[in-house]
PDB file of C-alpha atoms and ligand atoms in Angstrom:
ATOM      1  CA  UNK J   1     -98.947 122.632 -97.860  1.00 92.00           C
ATOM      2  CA  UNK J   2    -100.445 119.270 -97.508  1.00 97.00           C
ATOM      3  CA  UNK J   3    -101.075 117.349 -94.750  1.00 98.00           C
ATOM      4  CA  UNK J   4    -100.612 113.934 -94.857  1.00 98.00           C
ATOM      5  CA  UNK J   5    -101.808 112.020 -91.693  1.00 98.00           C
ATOM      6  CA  UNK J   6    -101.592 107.901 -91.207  1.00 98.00           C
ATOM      7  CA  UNK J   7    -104.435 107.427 -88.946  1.00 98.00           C
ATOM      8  CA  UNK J   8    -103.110 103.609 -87.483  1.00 98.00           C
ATOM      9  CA  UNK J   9    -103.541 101.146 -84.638  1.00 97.00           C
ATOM     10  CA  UNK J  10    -102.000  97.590 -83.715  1.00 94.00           C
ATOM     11  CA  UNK J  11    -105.296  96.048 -82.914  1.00 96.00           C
ATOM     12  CA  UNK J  12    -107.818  95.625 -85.050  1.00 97.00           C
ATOM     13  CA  UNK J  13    -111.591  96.810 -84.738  1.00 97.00           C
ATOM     14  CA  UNK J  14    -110.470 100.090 -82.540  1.00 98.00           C
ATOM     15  CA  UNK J  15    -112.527 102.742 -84.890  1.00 98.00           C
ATOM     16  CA  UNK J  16    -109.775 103.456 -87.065  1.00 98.00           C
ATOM     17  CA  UNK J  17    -112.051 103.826 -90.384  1.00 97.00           C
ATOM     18  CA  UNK J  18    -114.507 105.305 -88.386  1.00 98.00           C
ATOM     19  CA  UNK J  19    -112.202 107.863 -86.634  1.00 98.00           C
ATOM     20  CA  UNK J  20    -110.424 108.442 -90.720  1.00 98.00           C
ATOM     21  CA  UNK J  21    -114.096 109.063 -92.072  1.00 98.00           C
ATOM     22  CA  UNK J  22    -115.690 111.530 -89.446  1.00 98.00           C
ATOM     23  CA  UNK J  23    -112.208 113.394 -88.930  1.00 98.00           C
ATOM     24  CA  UNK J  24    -112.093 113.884 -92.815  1.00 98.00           C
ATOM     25  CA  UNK J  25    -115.701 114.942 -92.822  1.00 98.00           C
ATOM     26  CA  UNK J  26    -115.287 117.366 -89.711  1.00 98.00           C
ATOM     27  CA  UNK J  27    -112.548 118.815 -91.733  1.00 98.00           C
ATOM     28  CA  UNK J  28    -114.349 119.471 -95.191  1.00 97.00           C
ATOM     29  CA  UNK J  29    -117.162 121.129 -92.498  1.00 96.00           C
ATOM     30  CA  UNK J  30    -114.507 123.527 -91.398  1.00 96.00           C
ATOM     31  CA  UNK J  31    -113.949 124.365 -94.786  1.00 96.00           C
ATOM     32  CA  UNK J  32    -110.826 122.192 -95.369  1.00 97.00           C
ATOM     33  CA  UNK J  33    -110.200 120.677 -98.432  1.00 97.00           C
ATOM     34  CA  UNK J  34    -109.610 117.048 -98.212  1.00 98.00           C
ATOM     35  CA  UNK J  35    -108.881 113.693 -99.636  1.00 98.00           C
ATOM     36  CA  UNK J  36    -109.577 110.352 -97.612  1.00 98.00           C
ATOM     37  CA  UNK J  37    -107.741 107.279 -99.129  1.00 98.00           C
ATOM     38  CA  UNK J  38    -108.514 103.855 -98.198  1.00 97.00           C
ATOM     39  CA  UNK J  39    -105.218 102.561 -97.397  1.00 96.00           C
ATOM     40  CA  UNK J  40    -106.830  98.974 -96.046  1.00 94.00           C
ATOM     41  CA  UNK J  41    -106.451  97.431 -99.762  1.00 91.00           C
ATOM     42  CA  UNK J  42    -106.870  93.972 -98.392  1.00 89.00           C
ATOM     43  CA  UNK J  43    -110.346  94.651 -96.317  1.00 89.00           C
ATOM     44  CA  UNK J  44    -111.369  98.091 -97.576  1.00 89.00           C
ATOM     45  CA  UNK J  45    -114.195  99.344 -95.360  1.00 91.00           C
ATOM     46  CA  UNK J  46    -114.482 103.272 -96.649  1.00 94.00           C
ATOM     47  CA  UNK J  47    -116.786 102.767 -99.262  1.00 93.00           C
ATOM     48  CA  UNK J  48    -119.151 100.366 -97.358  1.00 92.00           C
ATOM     49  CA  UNK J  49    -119.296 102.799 -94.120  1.00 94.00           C
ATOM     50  CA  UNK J  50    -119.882 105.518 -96.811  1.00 95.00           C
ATOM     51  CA  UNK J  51    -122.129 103.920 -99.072  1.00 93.00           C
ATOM     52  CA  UNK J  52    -120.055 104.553-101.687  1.00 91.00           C
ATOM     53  CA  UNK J  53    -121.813 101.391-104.024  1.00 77.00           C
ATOM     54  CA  UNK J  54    -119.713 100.859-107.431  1.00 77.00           C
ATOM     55  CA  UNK J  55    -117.184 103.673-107.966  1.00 71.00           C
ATOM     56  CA  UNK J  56    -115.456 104.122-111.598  1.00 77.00           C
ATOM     57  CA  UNK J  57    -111.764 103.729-109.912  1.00 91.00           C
ATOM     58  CA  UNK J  58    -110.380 103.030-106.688  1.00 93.00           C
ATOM     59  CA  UNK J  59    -106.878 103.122-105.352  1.00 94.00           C
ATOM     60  CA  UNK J  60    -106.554  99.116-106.731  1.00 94.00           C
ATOM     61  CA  UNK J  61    -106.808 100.318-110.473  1.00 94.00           C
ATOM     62  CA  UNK J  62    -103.570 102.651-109.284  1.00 95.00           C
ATOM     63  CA  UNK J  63    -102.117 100.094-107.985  1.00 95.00           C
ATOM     64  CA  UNK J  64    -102.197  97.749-110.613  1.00 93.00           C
ATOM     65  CA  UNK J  65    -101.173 100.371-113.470  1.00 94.00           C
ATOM     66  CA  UNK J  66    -104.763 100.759-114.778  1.00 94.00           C
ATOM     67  CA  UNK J  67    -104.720 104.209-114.080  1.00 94.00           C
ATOM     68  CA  UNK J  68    -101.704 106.164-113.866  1.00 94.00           C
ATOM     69  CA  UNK J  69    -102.764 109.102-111.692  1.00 96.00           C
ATOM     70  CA  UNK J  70    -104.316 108.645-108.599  1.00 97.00           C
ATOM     71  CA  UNK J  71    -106.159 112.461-109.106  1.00 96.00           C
ATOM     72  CA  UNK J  72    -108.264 109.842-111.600  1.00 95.00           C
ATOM     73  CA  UNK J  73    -109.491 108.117-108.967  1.00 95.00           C
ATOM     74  CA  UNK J  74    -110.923 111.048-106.763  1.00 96.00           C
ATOM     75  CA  UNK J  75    -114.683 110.120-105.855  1.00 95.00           C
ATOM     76  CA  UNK J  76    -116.605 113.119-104.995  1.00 95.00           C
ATOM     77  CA  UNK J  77    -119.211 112.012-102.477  1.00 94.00           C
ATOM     78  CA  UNK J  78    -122.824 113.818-102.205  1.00 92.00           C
ATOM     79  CA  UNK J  79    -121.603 114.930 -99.477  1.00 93.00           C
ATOM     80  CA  UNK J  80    -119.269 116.923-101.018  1.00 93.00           C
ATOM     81  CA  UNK J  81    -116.003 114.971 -99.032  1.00 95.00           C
ATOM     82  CA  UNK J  82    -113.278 113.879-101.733  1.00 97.00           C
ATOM     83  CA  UNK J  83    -112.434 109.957-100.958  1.00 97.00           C
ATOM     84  CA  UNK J  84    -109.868 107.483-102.819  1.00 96.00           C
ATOM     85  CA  UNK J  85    -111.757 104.001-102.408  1.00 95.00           C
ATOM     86  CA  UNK J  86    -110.432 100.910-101.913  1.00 93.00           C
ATOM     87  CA  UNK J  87    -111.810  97.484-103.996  1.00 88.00           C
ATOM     88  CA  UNK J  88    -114.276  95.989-101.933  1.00 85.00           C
ATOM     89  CA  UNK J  89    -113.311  92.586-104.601  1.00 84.00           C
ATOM     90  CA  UNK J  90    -111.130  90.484-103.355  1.00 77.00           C
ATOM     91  CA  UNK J  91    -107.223  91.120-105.156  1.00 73.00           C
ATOM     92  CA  UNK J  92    -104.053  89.114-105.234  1.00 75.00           C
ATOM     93  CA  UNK J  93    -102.045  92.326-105.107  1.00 83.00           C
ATOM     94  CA  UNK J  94     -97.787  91.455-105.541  1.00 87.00           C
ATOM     95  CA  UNK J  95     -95.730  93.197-103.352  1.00 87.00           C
ATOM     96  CA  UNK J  96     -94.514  95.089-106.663  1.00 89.00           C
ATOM     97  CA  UNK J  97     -98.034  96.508-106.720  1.00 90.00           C
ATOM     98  CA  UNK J  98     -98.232  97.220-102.790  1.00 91.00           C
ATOM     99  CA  UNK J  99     -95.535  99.134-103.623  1.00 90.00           C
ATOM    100  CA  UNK J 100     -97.156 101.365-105.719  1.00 93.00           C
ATOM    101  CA  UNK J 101     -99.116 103.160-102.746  1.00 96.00           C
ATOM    102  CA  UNK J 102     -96.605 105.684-101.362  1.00 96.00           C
ATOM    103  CA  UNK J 103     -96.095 106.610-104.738  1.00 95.00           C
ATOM    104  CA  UNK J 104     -99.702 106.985-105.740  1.00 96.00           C
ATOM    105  CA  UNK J 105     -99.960 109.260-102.307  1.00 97.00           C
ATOM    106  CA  UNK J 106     -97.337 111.528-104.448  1.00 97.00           C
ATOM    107  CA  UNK J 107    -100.130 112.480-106.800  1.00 96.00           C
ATOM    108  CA  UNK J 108    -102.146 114.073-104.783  1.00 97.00           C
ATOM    109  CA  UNK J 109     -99.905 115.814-102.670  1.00 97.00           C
ATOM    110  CA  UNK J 110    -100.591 120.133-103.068  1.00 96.00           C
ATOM    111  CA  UNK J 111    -103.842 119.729-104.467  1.00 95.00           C
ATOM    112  CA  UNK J 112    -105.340 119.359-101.173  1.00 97.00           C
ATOM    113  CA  UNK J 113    -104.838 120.440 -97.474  1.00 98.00           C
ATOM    114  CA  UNK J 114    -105.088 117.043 -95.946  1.00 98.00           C
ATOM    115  CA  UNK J 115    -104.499 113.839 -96.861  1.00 98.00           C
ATOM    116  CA  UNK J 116    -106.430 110.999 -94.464  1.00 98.00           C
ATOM    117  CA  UNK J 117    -104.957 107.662 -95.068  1.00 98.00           C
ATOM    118  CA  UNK J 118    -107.069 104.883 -93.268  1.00 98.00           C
ATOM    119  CA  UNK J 119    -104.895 101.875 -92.454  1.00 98.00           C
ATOM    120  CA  UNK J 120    -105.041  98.679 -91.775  1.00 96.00           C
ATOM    121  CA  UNK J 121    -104.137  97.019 -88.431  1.00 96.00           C
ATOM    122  CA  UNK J 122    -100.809  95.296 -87.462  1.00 92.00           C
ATOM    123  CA  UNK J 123     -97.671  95.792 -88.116  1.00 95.00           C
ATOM    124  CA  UNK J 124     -97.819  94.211 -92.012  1.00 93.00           C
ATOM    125  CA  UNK J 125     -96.741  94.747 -95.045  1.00 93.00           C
ATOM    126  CA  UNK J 126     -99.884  96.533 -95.953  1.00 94.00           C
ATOM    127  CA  UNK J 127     -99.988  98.337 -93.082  1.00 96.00           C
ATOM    128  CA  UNK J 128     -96.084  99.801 -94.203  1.00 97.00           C
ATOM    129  CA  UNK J 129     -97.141 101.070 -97.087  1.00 96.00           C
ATOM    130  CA  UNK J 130    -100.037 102.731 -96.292  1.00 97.00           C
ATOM    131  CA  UNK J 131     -98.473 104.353 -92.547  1.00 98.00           C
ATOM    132  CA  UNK J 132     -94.289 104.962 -94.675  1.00 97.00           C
ATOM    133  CA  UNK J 133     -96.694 107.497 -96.957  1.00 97.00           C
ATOM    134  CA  UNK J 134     -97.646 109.446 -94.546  1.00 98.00           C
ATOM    135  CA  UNK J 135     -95.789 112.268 -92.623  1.00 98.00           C
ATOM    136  CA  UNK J 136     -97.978 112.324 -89.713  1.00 98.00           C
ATOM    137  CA  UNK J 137     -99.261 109.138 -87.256  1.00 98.00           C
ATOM    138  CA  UNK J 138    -102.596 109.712 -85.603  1.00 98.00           C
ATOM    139  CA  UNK J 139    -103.038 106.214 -83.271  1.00 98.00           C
ATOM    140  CA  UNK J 140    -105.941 104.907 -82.512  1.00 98.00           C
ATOM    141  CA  UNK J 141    -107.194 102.581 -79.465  1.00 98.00           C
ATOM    142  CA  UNK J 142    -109.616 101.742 -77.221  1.00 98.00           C
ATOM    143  CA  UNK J 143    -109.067 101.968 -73.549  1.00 98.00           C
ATOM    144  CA  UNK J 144    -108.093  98.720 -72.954  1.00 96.00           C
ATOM    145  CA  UNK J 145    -104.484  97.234 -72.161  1.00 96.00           C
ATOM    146  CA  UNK J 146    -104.129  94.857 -75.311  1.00 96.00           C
ATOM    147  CA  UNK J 147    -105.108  97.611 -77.635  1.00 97.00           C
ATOM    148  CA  UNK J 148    -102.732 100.221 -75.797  1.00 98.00           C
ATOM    149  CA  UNK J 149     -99.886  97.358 -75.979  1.00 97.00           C
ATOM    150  CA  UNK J 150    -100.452  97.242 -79.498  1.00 97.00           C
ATOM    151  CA  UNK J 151    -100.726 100.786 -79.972  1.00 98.00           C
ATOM    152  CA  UNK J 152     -97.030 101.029 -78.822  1.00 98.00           C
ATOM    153  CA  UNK J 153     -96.013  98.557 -81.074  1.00 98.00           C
ATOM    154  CA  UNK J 154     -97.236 100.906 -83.905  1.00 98.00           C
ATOM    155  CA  UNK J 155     -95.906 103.830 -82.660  1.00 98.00           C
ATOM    156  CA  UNK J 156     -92.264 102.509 -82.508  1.00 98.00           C
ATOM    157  CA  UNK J 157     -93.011 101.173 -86.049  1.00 98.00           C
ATOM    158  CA  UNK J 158     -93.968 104.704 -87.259  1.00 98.00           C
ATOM    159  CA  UNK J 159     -90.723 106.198 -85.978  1.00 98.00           C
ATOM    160  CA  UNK J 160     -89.012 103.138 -87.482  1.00 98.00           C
ATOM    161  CA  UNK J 161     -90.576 104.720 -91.002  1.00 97.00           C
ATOM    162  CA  UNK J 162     -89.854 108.220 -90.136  1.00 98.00           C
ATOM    163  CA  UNK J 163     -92.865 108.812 -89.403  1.00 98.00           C
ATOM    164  CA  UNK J 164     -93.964 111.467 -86.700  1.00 98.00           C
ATOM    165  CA  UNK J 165     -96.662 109.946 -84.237  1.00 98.00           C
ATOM    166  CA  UNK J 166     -98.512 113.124 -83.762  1.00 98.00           C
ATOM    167  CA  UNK J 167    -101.207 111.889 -80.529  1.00 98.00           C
ATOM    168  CA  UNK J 168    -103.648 109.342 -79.422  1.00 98.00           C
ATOM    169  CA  UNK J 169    -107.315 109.187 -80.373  1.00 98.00           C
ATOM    170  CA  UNK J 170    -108.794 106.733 -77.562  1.00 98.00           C
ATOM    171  CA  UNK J 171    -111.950 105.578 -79.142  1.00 98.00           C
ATOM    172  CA  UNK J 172    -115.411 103.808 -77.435  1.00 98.00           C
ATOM    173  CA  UNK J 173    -114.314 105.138 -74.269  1.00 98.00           C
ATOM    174  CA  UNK J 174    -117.597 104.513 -71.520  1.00 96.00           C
ATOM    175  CA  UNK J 175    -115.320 105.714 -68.201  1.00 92.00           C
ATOM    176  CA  UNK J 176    -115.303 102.135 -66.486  1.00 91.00           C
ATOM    177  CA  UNK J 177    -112.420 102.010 -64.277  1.00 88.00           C
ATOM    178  CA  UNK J 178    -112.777  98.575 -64.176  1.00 88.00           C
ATOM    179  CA  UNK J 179    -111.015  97.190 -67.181  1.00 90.00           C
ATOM    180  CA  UNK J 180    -110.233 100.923 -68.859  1.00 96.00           C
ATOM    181  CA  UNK J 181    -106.947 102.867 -68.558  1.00 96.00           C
ATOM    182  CA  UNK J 182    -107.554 106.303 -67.998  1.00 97.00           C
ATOM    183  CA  UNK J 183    -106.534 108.935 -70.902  1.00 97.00           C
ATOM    184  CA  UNK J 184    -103.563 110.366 -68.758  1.00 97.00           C
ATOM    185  CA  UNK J 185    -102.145 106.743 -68.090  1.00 97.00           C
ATOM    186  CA  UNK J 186    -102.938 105.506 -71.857  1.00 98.00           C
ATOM    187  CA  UNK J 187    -100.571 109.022 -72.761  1.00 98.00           C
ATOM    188  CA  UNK J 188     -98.140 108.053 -69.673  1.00 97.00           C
ATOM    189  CA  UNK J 189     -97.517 104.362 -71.119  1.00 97.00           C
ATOM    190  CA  UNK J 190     -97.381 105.431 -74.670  1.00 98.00           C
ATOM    191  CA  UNK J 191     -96.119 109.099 -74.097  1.00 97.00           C
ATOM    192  CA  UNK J 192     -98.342 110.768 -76.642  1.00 98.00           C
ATOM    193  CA  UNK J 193    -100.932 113.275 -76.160  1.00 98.00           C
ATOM    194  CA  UNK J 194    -104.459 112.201 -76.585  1.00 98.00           C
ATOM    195  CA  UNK J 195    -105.577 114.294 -78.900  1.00 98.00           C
ATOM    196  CA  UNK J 196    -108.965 113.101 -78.616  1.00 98.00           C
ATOM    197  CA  UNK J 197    -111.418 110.964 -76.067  1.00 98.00           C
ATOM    198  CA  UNK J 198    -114.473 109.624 -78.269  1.00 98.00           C
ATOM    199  CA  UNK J 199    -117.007 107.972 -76.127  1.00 98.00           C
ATOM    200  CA  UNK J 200    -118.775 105.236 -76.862  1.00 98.00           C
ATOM    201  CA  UNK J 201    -121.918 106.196 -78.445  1.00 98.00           C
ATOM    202  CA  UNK J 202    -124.373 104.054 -80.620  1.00 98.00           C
ATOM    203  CA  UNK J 203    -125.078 107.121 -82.651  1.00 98.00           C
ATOM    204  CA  UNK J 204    -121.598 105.669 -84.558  1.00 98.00           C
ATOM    205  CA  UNK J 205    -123.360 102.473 -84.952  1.00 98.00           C
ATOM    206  CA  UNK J 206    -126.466 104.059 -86.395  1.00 98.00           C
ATOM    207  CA  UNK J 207    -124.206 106.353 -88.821  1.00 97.00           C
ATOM    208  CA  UNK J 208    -122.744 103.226 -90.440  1.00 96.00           C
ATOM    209  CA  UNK J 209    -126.192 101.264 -90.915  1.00 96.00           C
ATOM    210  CA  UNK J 210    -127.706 104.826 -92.446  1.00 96.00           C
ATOM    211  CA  UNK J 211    -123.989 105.021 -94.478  1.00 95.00           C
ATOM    212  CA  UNK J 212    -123.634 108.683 -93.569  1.00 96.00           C
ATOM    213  CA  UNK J 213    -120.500 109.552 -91.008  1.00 97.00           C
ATOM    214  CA  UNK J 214    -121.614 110.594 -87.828  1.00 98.00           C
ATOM    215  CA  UNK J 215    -120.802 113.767 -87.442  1.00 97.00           C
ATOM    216  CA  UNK J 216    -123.030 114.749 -90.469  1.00 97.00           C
ATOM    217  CA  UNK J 217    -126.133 112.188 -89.646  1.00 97.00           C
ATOM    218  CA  UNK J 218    -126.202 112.953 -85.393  1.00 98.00           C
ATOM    219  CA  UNK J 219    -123.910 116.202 -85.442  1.00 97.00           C
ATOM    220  CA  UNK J 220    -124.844 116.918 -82.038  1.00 96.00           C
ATOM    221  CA  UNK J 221    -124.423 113.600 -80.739  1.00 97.00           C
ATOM    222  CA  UNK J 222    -121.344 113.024 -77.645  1.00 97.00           C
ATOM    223  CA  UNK J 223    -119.066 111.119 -80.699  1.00 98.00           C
ATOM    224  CA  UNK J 224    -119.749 113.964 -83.519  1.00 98.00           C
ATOM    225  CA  UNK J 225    -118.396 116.578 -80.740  1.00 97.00           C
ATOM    226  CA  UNK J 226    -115.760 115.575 -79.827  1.00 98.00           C
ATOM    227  CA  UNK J 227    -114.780 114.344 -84.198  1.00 98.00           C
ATOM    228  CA  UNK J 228    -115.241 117.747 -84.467  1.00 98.00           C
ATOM    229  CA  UNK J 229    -113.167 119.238 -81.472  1.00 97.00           C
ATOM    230  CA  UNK J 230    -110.264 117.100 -82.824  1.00 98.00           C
ATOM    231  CA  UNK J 231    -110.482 118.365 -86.553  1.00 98.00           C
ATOM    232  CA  UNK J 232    -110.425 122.084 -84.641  1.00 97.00           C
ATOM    233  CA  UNK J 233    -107.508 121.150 -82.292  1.00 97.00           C
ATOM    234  CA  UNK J 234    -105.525 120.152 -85.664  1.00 97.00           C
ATOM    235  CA  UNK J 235    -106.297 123.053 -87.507  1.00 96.00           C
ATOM    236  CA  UNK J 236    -105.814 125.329 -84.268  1.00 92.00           C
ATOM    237  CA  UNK J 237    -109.258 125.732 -83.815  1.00 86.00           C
ATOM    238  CA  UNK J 238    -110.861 125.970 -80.755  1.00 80.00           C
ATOM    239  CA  UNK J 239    -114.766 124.407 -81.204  1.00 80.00           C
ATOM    240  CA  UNK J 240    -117.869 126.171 -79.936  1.00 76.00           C
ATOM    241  CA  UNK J 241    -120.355 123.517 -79.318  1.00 71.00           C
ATOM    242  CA  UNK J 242    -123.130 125.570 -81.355  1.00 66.00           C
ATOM    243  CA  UNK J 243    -126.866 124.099 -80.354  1.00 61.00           C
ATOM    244  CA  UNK J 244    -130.242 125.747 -81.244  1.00 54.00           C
ATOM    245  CA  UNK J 245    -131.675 128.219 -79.054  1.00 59.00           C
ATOM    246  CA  UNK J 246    -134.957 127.495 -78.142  1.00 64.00           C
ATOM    247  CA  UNK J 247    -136.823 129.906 -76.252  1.00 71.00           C
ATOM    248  CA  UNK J 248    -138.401 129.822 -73.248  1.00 71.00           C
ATOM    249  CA  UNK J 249    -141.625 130.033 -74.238  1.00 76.00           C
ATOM    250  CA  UNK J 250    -140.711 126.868 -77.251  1.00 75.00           C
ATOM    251  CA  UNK J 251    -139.452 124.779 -74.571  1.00 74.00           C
ATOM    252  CA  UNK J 252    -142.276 125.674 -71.598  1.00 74.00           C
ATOM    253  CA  UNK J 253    -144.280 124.115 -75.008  1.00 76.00           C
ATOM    254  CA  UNK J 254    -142.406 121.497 -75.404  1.00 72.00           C
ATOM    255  CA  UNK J 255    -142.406 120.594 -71.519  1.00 71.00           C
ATOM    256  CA  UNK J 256    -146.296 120.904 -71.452  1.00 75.00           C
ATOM    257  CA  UNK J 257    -146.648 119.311 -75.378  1.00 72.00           C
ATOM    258  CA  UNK J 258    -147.717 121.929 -76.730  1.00 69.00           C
ATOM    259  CA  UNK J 259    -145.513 122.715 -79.623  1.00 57.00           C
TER     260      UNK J 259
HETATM  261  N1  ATP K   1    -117.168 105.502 -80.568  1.00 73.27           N
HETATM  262  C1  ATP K   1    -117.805 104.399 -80.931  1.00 73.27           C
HETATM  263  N2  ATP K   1    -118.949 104.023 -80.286  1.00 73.27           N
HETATM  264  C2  ATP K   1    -119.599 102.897 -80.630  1.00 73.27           C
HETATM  265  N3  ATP K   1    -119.189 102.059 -81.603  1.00 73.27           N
HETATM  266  C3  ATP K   1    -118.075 102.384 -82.271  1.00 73.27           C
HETATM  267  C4  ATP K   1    -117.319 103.562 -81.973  1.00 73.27           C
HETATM  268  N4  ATP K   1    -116.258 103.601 -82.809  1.00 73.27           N
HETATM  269  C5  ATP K   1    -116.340 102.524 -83.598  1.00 73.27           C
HETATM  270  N5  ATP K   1    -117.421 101.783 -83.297  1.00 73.27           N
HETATM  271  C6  ATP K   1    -117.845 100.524 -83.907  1.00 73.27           C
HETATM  272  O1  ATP K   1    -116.745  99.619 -83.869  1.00 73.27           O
HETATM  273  C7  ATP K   1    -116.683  98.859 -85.055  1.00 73.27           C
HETATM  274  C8  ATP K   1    -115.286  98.898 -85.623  1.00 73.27           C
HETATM  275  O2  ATP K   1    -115.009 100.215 -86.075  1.00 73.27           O
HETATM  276  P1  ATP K   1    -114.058 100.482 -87.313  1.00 73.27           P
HETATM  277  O3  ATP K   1    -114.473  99.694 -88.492  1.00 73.27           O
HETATM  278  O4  ATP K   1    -113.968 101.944 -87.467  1.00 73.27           O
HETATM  279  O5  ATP K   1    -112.694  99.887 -86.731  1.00 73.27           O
HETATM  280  P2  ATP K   1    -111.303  99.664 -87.500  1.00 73.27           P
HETATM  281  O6  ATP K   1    -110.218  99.927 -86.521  1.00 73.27           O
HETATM  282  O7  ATP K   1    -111.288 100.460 -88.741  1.00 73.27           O
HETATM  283  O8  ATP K   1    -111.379  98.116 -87.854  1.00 73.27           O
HETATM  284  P3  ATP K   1    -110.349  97.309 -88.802  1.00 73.27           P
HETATM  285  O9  ATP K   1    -109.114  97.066 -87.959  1.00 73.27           O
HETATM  286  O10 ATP K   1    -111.101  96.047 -89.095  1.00 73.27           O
HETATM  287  O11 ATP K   1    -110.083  98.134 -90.004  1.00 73.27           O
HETATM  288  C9  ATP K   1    -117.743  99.414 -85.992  1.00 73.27           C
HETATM  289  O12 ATP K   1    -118.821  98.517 -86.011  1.00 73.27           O
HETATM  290  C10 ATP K   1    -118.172 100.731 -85.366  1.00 73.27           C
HETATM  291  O13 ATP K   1    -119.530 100.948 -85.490  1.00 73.27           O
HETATM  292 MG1   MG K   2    -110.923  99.855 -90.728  1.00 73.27          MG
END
């Protein structure tokens, strides 16, 4: 059975393609097979935080009747993850077109064991489409009030599409009590589970200039653990954090520089 999982957020800029990417690619690493769509059609960012240059077909060429099956436009990416792209160009899509997405979802549907859709943010049109083809809601925001506020707003939304909000991934999280809500108030005030608690961690930053998704270019970095910990909890998992054993005498070397 497939999988299909909206990953969504009322504000914008809260990791959502970031948190679609390294969730997809934790899940091919567990041995998942899976199929990320861009479902931002009007600001695609998959292919650019891939580096995914000029692809044959995206999910545009679907939606415009180009293509008629969105299998077609299946990229296989070196690193072996399966990814629907988005046009990078800029399109006058009609709403007839739009349309087309939930529809397109349909033809990949028990060919694979997950379907990621990234979305984009808001409440919009585009943002229907892309969230109504899902089954599942994964939300994503950042610590912070307006993003949580928002994050409610797409919750209710979800419902409103029957779809089922399955938890909270609370992204860029540094643990300043300052201005952040905690994870058990941000799952209080939007009465979710947090599935997740990624920190913030320029490692992500790095992964997007090298185009290679964190959890494959600094596995072992605070971001990539706890991708990963969330692709286990989905799949009923539970993650090992697996580091290499040095010995004793390899690290004495390293301590005196010897090695
Ligand atoms: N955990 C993190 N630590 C540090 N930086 C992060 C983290 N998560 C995301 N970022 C940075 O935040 C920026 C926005 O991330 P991303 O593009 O994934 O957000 P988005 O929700 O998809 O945005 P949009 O609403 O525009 O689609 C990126 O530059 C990314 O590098
Ligand atoms: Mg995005």
């Amino acid at each position: 059975m497939t999988r299909i999982i909206a990953v969504a957020s009322g504000k914008g800029g809260v990791g959502k393609t970031t948190l679609s990417i390294n969730l997809a690619s934790a899940l091919h690493e567990f041995g998942r097979d899976v199929i990320l769509v861009d479902g931002n059609i009007t600001t695609a960012n998959v292919s650019i935080h891939l580096g995914i240059p000029k692809t044959p077909t995206t999910i545009h060429d679907v939606l415009k009747g180009k293509i008629k099956n969105l299998k077609e436009a299946v990229y296989i990416h070196p690193l072996g993850l399966k990814v629907v792209p988005a046009s990078i160009a800029v399109h006058e899509l009609k709403s007839k077109h739009k349309k087309r997405f939930t529809d397109a979802i349909i033809d990949i549907v028990g060919v694979t064991d997950f379907i990621i859709i990234d979305c984009p943010a808001g409440l919009g049109l585009d943002a229907k489409h892309a969230i109504e083809s899902a089954d599942e809601l994964l939300v994503a925001t950042n610590p912070e009030l307006p993003a949580i506020i928002d994050a409610l707003k797409v919750i209710r939304f979800a419902k409103e599409l029957g779809v089922k909000p399955i938890g909270v991934v609370v992204n860029e999280y540094r643990g300043d009590t300052s201005h952040e809500l905690s994870p058990k108030n941000i799952e209080e005030f939007l009465e979710l589970p947090v599935l997740a608690v990624i920190p913030w961690d320029e490692n992500v930053r790095k992964a997007i200039a090298l185009k290679k998704p964190v959890v494959f270019s600094f596995p072992d970095s605070l971001a990539s653990i706890e991708f990963k910990k969330l692709a286990a909890r989905l799949i009923g998992y539970r993650y090992k954090i697996r580091r290499e054993r040095k010995s004793m005498i390899e690290r004495l070397k390293k301590f005196f520089r010897m090695g």
